[in-house]
GROMACS .gro file of C-alpha atoms in nm:
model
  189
    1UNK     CA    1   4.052  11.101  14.156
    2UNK     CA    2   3.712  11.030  14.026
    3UNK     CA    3   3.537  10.789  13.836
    4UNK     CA    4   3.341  10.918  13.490
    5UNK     CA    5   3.030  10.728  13.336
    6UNK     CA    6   3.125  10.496  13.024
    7UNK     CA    7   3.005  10.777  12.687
    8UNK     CA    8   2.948  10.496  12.399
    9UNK     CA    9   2.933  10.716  12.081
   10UNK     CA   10   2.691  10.530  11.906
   11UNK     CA   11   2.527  10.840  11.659
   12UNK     CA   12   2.717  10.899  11.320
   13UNK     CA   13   2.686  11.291  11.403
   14UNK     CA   14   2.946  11.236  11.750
   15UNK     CA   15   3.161  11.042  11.537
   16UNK     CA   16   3.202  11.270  11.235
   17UNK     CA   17   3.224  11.531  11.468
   18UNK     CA   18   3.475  11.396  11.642
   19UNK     CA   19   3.640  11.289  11.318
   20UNK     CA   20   3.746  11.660  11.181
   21UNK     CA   21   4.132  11.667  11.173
   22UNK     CA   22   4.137  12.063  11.354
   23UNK     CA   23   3.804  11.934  11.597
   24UNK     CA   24   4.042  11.694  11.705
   25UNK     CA   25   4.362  11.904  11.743
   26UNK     CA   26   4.159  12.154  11.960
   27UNK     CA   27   3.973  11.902  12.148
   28UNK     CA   28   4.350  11.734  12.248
   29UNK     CA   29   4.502  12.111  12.314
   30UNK     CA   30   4.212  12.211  12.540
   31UNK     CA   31   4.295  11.845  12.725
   32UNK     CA   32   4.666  11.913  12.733
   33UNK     CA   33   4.695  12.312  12.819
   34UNK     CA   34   4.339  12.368  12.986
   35UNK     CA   35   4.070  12.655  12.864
   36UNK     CA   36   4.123  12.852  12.557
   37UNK     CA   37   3.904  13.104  12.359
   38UNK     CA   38   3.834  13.014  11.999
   39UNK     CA   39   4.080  13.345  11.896
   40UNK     CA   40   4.363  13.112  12.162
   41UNK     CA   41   4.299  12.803  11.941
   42UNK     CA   42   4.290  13.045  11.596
   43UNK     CA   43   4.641  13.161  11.691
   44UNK     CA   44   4.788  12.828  11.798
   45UNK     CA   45   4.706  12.634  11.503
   46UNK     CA   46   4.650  12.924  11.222
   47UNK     CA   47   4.310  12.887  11.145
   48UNK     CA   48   4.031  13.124  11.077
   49UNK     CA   49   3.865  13.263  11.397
   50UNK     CA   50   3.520  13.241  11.246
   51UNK     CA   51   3.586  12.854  11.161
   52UNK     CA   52   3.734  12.774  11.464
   53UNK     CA   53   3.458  12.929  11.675
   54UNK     CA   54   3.217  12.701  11.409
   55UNK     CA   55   3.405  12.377  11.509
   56UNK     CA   56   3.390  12.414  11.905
   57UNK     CA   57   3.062  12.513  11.891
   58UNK     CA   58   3.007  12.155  11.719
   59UNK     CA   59   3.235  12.001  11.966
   60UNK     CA   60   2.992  12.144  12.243
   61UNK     CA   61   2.719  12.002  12.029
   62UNK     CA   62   2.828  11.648  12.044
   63UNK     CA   63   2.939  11.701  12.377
   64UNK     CA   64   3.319  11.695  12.372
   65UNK     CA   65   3.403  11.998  12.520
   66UNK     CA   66   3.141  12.260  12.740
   67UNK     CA   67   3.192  12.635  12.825
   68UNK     CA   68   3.426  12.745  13.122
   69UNK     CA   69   3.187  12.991  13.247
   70UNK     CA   70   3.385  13.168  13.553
   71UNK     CA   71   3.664  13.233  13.285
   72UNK     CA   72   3.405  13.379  13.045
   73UNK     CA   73   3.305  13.741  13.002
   74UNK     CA   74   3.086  13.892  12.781
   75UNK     CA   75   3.158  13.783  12.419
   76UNK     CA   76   3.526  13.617  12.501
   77UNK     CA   77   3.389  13.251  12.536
   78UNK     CA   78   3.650  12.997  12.709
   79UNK     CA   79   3.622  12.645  12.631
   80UNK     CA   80   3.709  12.368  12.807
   81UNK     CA   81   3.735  12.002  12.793
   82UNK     CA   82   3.548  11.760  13.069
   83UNK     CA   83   3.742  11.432  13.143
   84UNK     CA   84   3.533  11.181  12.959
   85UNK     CA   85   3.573  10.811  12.948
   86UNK     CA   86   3.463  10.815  12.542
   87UNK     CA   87   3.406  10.465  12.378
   88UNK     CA   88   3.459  10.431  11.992
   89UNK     CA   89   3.203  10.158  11.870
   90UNK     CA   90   3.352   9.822  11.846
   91UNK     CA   91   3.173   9.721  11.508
   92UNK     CA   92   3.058   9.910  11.296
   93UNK     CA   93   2.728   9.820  11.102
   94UNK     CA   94   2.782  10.050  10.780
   95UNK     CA   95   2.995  10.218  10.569
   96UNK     CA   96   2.984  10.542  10.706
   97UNK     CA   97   2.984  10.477  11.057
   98UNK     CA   98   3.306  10.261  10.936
   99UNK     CA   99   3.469  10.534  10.772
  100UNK     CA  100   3.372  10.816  11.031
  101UNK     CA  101   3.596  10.544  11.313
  102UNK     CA  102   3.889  10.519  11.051
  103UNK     CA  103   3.905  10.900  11.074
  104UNK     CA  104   3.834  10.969  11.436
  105UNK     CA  105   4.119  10.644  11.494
  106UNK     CA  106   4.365  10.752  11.227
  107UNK     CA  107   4.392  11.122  11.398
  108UNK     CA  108   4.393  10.974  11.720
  109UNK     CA  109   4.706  10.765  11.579
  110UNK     CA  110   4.840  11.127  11.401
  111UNK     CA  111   4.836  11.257  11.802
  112UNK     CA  112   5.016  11.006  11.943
  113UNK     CA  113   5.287  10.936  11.674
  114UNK     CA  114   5.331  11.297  11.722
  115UNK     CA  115   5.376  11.290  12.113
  116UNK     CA  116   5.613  10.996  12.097
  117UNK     CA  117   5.788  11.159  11.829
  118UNK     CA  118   5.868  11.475  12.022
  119UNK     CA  119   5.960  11.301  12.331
  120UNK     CA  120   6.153  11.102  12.202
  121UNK     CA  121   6.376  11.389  12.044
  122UNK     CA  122   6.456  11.564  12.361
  123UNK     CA  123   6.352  11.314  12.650
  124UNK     CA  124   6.596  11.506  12.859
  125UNK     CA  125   6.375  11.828  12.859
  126UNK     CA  126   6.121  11.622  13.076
  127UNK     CA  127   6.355  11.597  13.363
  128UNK     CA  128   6.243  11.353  13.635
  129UNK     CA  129   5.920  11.292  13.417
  130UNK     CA  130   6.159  11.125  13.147
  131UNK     CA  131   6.285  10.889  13.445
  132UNK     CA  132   5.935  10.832  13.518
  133UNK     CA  133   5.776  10.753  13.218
  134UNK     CA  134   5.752  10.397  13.062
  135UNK     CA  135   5.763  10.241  12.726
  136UNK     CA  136   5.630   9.931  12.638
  137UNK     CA  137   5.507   9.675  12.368
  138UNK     CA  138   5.374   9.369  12.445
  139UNK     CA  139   5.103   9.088  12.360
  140UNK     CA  140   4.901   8.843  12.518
  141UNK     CA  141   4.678   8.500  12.453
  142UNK     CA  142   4.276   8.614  12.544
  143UNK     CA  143   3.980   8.484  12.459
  144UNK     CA  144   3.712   8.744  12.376
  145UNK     CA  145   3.582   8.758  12.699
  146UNK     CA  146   3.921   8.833  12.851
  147UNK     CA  147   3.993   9.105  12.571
  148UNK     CA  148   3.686   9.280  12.725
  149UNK     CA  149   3.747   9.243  13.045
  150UNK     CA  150   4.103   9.374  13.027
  151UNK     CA  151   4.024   9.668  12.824
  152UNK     CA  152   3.749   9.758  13.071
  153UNK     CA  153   4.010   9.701  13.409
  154UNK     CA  154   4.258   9.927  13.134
  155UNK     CA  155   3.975  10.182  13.142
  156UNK     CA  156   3.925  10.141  13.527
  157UNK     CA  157   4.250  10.246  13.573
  158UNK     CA  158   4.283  10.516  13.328
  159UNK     CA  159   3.989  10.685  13.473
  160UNK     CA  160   4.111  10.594  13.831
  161UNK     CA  161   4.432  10.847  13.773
  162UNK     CA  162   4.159  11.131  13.567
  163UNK     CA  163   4.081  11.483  13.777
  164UNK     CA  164   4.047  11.839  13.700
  165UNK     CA  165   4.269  12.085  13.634
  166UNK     CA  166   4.179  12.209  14.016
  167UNK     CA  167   4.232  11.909  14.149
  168UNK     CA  168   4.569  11.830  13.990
  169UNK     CA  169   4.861  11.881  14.228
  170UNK     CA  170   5.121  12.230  14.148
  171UNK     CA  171   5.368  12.003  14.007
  172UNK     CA  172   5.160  11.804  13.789
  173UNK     CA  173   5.200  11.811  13.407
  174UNK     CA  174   4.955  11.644  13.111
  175UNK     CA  175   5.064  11.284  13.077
  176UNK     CA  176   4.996  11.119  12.717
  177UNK     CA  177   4.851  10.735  12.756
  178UNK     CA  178   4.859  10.522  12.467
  179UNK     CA  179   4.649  10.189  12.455
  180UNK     CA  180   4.541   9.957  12.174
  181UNK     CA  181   4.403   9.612  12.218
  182UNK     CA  182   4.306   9.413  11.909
  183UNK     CA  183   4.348   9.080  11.735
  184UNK     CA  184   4.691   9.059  11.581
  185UNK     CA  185   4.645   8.981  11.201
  186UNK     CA  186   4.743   8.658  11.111
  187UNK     CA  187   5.017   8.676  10.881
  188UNK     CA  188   4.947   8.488  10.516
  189UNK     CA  189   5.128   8.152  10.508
   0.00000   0.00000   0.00000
């Protein structure tokens, strides 16, 4: 299990990029079911070949997701994602850097609902991964100090469990982790 170097995406170009409702969608399949070509990801999610190929080459711009060159051959081009430890910025200083987070967040949110969602309507199907998996909601009192330091021990520990599809053990299967730590709004009195 390895430990990967913080990625703070602090240019408006990462974060749009990163924002595109299909960029995303690829960039969590090629995380969830390994390599893929862009004709794979054209199939899977019924897209134009010649777009998709356009929208993992700007993934592999930004940096998201890099060529699997021992699967490649010729012109058939496999892409795959890197485990990254990617930071969102914490406050934004203008509009569109604002907006650019409120898309890249609101798909991540899409993703997850999604995840939860089809869990939830079969957990059965997931065998002894249902019995091992773990819901939870919870809250605590921090000051802003502690709110950094216990999202950075939450990343410590995230990236702590992260590895390779060759390292991962036979029996191993993608695991979805969800995490949000923020101020709770204060409800109008």
């Amino acid at each position: 299990m390895a430990d990967f170097p913080k990625r703070e995406l602090t240019d408006i170009g990462s974060l749009k990029a990163l924002a595109h409702p299909l960029r995303q969608q690829m960039l969590a399949h090629l995380k969830r079911h390994g390599p893929a070509t862009s004709a794979d990801l054209a199939a899977e999610f019924h897209a134009d070949r010649g777009a998709t190929s356009y929208h993992l080459r700007q993934l592999a711009r930004y940096g998201f997701i890099e060529e699997d060159a021992a699967r490649s051959a010729g012109r058939r081009r496999y892409w795959r994602a890197p485990a990254q430890d990617i930071r969102l910025p914490r406050r934004p200083t203008d509009a569109q850097t604002t907006k650019a987070l409120q898309d890249v967040l609101a798909g991540w949110r899409q993703q997850a609902d999604e995840a939860v969602q089809g869990f939830l309507a079969d957990p059965e199907a997931y065998g002894e991964f249902a019995a091992a998996s773990l819901q939870s909601f919870g809250g605590v009192r921090l000051t802003v100090d502690e709110l950094t330091q216990f999202g950075e021990e939450y990343l410590a520990l995230l990236n702590r469990w992260q590895r390779g599809d060759a390292e991962a053990p036979a029996d191993s299967r993608p695991i979805t982790v969800l995490f949000s730590a923020f101020p709770t709004p204060v409800e109008p009195t």
